[in-house]
XYZ file of C-alpha atoms in Angstrom:
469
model
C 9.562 -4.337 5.323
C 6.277 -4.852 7.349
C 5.042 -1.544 9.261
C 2.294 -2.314 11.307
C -1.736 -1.342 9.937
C 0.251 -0.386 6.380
C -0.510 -2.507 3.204
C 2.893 -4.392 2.226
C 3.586 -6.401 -0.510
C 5.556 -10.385 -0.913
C 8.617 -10.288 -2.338
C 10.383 -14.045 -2.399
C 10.729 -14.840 1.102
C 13.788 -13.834 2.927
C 16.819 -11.809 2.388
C 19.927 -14.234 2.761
C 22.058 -11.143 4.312
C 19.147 -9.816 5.918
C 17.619 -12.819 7.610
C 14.642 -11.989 6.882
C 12.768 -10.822 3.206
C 10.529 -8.324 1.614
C 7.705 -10.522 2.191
C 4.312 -9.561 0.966
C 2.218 -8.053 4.132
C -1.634 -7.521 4.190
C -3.041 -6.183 7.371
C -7.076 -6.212 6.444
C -9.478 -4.010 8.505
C -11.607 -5.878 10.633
C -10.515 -9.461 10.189
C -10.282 -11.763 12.944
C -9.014 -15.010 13.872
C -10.802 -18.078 14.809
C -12.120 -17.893 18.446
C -9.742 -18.585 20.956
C -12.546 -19.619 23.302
C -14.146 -22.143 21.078
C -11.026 -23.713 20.343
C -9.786 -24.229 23.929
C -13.133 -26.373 24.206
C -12.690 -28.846 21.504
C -11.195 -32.428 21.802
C -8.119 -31.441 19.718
C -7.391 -28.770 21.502
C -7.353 -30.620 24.896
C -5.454 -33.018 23.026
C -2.289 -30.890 22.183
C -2.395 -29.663 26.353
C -2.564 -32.922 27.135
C 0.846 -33.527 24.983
C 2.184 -31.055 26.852
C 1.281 -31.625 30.231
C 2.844 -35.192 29.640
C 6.022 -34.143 27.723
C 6.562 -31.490 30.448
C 6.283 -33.466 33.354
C 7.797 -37.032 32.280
C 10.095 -36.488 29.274
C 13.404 -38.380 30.639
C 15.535 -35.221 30.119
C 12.955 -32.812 31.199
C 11.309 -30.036 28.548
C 10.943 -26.751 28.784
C 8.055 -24.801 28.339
C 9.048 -22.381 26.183
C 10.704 -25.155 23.977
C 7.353 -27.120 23.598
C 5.299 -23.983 22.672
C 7.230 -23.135 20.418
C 7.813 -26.473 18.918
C 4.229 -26.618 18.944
C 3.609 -22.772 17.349
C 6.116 -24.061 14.693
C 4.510 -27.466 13.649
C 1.430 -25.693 13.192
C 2.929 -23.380 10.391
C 5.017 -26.255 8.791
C 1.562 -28.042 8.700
C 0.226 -25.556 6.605
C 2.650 -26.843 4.122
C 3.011 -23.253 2.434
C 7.099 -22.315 1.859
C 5.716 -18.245 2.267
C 4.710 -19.405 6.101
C 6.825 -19.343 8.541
C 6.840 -19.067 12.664
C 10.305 -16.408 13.877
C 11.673 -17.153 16.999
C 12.283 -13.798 18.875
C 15.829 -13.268 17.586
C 14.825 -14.370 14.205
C 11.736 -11.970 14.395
C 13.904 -9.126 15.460
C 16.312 -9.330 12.771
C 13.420 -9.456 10.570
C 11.912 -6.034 11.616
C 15.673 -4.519 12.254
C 16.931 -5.553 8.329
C 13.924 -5.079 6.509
C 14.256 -1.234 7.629
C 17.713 -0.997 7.341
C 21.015 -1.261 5.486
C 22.349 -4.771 6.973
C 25.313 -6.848 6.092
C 25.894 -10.605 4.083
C 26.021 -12.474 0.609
C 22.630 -10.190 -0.621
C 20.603 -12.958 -2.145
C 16.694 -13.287 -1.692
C 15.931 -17.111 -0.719
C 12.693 -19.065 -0.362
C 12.056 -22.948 0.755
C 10.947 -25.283 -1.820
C 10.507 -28.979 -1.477
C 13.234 -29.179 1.185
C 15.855 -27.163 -0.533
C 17.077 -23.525 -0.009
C 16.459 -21.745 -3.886
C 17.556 -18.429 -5.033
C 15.162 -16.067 -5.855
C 17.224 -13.286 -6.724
C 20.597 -11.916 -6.143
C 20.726 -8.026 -5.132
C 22.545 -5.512 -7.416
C 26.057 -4.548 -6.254
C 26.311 -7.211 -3.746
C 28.791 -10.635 -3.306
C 26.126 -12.898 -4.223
C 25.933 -11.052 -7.645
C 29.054 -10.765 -8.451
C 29.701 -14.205 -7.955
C 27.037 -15.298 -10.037
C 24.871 -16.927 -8.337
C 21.659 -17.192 -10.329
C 18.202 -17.226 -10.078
C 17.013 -20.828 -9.202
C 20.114 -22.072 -7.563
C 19.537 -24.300 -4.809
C 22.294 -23.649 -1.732
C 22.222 -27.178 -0.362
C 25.627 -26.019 2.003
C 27.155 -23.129 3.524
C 30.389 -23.367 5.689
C 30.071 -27.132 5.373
C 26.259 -27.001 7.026
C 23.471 -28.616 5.155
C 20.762 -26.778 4.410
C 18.519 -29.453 3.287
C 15.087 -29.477 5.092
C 15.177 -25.520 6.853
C 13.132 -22.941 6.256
C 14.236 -19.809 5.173
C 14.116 -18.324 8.382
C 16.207 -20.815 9.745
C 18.408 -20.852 6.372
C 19.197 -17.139 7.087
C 20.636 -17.726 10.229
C 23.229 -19.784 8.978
C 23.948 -17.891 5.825
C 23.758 -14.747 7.369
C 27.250 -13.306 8.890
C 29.251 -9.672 9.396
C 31.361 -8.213 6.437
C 34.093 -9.533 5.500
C 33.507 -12.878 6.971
C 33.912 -15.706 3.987
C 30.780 -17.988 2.931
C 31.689 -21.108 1.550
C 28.498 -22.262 -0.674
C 27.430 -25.617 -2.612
C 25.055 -25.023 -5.142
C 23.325 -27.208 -7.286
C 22.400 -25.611 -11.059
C 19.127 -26.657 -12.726
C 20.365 -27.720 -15.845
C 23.801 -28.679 -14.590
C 25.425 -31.656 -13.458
C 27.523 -32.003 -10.329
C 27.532 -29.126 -7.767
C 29.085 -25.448 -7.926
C 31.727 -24.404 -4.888
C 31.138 -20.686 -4.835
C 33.374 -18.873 -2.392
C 32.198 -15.224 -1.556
C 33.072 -12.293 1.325
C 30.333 -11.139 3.235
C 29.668 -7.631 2.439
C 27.157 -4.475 3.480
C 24.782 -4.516 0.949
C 23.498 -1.820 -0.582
C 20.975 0.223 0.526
C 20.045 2.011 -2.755
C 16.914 0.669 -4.944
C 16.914 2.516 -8.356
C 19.831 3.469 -10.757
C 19.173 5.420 -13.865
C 20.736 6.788 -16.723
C 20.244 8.576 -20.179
C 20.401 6.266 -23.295
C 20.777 7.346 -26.988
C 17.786 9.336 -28.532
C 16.675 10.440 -25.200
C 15.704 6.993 -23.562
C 15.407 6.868 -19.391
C 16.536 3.678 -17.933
C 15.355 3.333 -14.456
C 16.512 -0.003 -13.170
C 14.621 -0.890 -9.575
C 16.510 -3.504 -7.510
C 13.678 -4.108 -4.900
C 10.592 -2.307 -3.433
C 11.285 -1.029 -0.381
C 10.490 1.816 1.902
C 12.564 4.864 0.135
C 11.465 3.233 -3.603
C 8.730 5.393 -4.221
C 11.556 8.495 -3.475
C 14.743 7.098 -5.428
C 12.338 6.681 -8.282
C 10.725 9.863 -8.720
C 14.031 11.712 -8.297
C 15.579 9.647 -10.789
C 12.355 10.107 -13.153
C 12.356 13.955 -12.658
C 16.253 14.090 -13.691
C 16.003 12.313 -16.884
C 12.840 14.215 -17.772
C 14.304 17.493 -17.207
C 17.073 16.246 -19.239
C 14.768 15.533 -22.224
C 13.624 12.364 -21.735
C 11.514 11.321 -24.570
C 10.288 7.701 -23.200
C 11.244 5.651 -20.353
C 12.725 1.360 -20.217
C 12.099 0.161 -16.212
C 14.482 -2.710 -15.810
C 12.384 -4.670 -13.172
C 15.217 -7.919 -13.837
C 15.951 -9.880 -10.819
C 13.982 -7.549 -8.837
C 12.443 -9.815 -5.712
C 9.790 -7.540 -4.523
C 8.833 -5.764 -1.757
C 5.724 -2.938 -0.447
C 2.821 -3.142 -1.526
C 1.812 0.547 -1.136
C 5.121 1.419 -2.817
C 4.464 -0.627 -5.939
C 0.626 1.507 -6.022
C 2.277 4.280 -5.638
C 4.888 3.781 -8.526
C 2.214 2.195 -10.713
C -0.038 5.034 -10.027
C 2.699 7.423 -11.107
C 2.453 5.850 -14.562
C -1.082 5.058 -15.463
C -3.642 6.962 -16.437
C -6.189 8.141 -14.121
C -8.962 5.517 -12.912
C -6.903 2.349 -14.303
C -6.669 -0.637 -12.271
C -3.278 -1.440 -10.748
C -4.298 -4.694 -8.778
C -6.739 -6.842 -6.585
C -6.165 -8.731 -3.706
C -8.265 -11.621 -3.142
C -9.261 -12.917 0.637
C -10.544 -16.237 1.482
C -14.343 -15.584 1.775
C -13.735 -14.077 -1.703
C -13.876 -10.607 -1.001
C -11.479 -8.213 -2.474
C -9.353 -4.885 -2.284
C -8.847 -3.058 -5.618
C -6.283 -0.586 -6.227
C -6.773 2.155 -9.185
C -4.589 4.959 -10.384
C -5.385 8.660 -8.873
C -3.669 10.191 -12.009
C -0.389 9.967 -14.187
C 2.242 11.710 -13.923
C 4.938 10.601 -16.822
C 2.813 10.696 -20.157
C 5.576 8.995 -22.084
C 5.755 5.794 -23.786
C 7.350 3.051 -21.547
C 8.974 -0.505 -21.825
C 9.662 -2.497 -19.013
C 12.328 -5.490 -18.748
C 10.772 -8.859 -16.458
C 13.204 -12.058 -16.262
C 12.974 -15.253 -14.178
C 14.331 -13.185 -11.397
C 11.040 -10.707 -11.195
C 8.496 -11.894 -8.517
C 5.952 -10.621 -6.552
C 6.310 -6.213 -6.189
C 8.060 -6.608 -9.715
C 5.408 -8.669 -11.202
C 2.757 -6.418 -9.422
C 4.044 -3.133 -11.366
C 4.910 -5.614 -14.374
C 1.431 -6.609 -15.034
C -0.183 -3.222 -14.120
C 1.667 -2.041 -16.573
C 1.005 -4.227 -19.246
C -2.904 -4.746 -18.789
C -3.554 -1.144 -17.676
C -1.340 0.604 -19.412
C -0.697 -1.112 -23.281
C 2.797 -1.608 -22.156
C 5.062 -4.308 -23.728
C 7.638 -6.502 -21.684
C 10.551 -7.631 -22.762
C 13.041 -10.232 -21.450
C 12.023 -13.704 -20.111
C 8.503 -15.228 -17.973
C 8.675 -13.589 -14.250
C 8.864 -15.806 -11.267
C 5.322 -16.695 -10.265
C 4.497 -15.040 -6.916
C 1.014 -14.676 -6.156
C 0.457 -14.825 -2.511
C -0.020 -12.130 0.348
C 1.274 -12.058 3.909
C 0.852 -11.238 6.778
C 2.763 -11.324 10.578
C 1.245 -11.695 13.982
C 3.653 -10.586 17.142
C 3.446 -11.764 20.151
C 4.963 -10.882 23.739
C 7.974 -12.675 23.454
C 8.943 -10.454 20.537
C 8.302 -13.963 18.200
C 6.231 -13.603 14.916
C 4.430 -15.985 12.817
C 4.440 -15.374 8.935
C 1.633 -16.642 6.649
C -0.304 -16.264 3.086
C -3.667 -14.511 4.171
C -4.991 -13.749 0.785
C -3.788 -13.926 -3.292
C -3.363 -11.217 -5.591
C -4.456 -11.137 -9.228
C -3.772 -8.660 -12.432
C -5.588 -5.996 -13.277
C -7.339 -8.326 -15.793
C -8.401 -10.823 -13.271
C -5.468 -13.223 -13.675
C -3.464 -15.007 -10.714
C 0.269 -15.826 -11.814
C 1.338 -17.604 -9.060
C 3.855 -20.236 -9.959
C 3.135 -19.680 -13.875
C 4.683 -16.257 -14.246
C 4.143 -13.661 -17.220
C 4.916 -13.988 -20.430
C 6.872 -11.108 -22.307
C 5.295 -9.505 -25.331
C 8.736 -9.649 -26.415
C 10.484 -13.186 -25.752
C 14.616 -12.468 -25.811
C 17.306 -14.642 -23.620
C 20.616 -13.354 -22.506
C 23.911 -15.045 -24.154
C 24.579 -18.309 -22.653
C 27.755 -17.037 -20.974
C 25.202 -14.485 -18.855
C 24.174 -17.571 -16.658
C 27.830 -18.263 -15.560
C 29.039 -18.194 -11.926
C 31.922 -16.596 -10.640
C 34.990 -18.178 -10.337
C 36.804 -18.304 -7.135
C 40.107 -16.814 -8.079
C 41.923 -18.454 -4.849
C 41.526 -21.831 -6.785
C 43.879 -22.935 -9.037
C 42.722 -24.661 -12.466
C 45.318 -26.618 -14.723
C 45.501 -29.378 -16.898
C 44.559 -32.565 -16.611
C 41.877 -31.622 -13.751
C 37.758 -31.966 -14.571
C 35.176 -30.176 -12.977
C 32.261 -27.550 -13.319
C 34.735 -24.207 -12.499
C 36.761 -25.715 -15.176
C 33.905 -26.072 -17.783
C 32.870 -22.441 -16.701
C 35.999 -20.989 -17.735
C 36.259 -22.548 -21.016
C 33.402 -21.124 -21.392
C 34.535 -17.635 -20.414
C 37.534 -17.902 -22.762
C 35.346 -18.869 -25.558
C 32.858 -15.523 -25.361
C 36.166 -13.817 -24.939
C 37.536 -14.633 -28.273
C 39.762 -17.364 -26.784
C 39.266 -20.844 -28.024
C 39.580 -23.659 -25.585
C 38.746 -26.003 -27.969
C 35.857 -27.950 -26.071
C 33.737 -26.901 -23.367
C 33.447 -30.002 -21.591
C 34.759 -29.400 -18.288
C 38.517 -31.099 -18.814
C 41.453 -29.076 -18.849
C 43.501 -30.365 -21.565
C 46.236 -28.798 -23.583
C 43.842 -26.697 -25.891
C 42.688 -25.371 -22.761
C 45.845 -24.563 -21.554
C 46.962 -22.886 -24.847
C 43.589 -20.552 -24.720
C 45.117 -19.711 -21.196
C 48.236 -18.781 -22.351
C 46.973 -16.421 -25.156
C 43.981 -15.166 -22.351
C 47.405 -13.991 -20.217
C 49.851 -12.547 -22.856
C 47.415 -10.487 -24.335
C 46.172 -9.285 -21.063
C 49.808 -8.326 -19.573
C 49.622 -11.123 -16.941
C 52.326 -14.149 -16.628
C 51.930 -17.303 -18.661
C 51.465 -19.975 -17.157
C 48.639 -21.725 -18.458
C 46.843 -21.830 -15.148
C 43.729 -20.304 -14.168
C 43.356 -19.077 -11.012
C 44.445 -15.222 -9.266
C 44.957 -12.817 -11.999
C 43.627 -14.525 -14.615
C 40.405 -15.410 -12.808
C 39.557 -11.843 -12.149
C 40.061 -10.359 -15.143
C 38.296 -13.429 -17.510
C 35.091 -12.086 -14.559
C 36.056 -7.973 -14.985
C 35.864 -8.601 -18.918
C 32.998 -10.844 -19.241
C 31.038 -8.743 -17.268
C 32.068 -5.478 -19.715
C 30.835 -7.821 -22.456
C 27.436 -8.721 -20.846
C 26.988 -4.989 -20.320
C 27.301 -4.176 -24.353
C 25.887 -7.670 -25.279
C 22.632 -6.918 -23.028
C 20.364 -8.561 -26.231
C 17.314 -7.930 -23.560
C 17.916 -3.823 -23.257
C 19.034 -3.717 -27.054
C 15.181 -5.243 -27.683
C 13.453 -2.614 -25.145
C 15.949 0.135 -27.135
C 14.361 -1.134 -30.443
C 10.881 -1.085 -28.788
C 10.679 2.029 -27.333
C 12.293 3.542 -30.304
C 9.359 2.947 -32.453
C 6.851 4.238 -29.959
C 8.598 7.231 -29.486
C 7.033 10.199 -31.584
């Protein structure tokens, strides 16, 4: 979401629907490249028109100009060897500016580059990508039978990107996990809307923020002002799998909750000089918990750590991402843009968590089942067959009170027999095969179970009941 002259902030690099990301902008006042003039000058400089002039003029199948420029533009980036910088063709670029403003349509996952491979950053709330769990940390290494391996996220996007209801056929490889996942998903709009709340017992707010985007700062202090004139009595922010996104949204939201004259962060250039940012004046005044897992990154960890240095405020959940860099864009007259880290940003306390993350006060994992992906209820599974789905679904039976009898990944006639049972005591046909019916509603009930076996919001529940007067 980069306006022009406004201070952004990084989320995790781009938007898989979107093809582009909420990456972290900077614009700072008076800061200028290196001279133009000076450069044209030096030896290296003649040297790379001197490529050119010879590629252009006796390359056996002839070059074009444009091609070699921006060949050139994008070797320069690459060079930097930094996954957050990136060089945007036009039609890359203008997707960029168009999607980061804008509802926009596709799987709804926020990607990054790392080490050659395409990783997962987040999925986005309500969209395919989520409900087929996909995770945090998955690498795509395919989609529609195209390798991934070696792009950038910019040119991932392009690929991965499509309109709704178009099917994405995905290979993912698991940390953890052996083998590869087949996830099959339908493109989709995804949604526009950034904060969901709702009343808990004994008067606890739950604001959940998706992402930080341009309406953020709105959607939260709508939903803030509802449960307060409903009694609120203290507030959980549910900052989980939350990529990022604006800088002057996150001050704005931070500033909302601290009290007057705190820090909320710093941003650090090069020659070492820095912004601050520092609450105006509080508006909330009641005790607050916020959730963080592995899925939290840059905006999220922003607010996160504000809170928690500034503010006394314990997390709870699992250690954020690890994004710690600023960016910024640079247009030029083709309507291409170069992306790239122009500065760091660091706590309120000093501290940079770039790839280490924050710790929770409160440490608390998810059941193991939480980290399963979707099956893909056009495939059949039945015995005798081995694979990942199938290991994935015995595991799904098992949280659902039906016992495979091992976990292993091969369908044998335990398995089958915890099928059976799964379908005559759900009203569906027994056959002993998983795949249609049976697939959806092992996902529909799981996901009922996650929702009231959510051992991460019972912890903030238990937290924020003790601060509460």
């Amino acid at each position: 979401m980069y306006i022009r002259g406004r201070y952004l902030i990084l989320s995790l690099i781009l938007v898989i629907a979107l093809s582009s990301g909420l990456t972290a902008f900077v614009m700072k006042d008076g800061q200028t490249g290196s001279s133009v003039e000076n450069a044209a000058s030096t030896p290296e400089f003649q040297k790379l028109l001197d490529t050119y002039s010879t590629l252009q003029k006796d390359f056996y199948q002839g070059a074009k100009s444009d091609q070699l420029l921006n060949g050139a533009i994008d070797g320069m980036v690459k060079s930097l060897d930094d996954p957050y910088s990136t060089y945007m063709p036009p039609d890359e670029a203008t997707q960029f500016h168009e999607n980061i403003e804008s509802s926009f349509e596709g799987i709804g996952a926020e990607i990054r580059a790392e080490d050659g491979k395409i990783v997962v950053v987040s999925p986005i709330k309500g969209s395919p990508s989520e409900s087929a769990g996909i995770k945090p940390n998955d690498r795509i290494r395919s989609v529609d039978g195209k390798s991934l391996d070696g792009m950038t996220a910019s040119e991932a996007v392009t690929h991965i990107r499509g309109k709704k209801g178009t099917k994405a056929e995905l290979v993912i490889e698991r940390p953890g996990e052996q083998g590869v996942l087949n996830i099959s998903l339908v493109r989709d709009t995804i949604p526009i809307e950034t904060v969901y709340s709702e009343m808990l017992p004994d008067k606890m707010g739950k604001v959940q923020v998706t992402k930080v985007s341009e309406t953020t700062f709105t959607e939260f202090s709508k939903a803030i002002q509802s449960l307060k004139e409903q009694g609120m009595k203290g507030l959980i922010i549910d900052l989980r799998s939350n990529p990022g996104g604006l800088l002057n949204i996150t001050v704005k939201m931070a500033d909302m909750l601290l009290p007057e004259g705190k820090m909320i962060m710093q941003v650090e250039y090069k020659d070492g000089s820095k912004d601050t940012y520092k609450s105006d004046k509080e508006q909330l005044g009641l005790p607050i918990v916020v959730l963080v897992d592995g899925g939290s990154a840059s905006a999220a960890e922003i607010l996160a750590a504000a809170l928690k240095e500034s503010g006394d405020v314990p997390l709870v959940g699992t250690k954020t991402f690890g994004k710690g860099t600023v960016q910024t864009t640079k247009s030029f007259k083709d309507g291409s843009d170069i992306k790239y880290t122009i500065a760091k940003w660091l706590t309120p306390n000093g501290n940079w968590v770039h790839k280490s993350g924050i710790e929770p006060d409160h440490k608390v994992e998810l059941p193991a089942y939480a980290s399963l992906h979707a099956l893909d209820p056009d495939k059949e599974m039945k015995k005798e067959q081995f694979s990942n789905e199938i290991k994935s679904a015995q595991t799904m039976l098992e949280a659902l009170g039906f016992t495979p009898g091992r976990l292993d990944g091969f369908f044998d006639e335990k398995t089958e027999q915890a099928v059976m049972s799964f379908q005559q005591a759900n009203g569906i046909e027994k056959t002993g095969v998983v795949g249609g019916k049976t697939t959806l509603k092992m996902m529909e009930l799981l996901r009922a179970k996650l929702e009231k076996d959510d051992t991460q919001l019972e912890m903030a529940k238990s937290v924020l009941r003790k601060m509460i007067p």
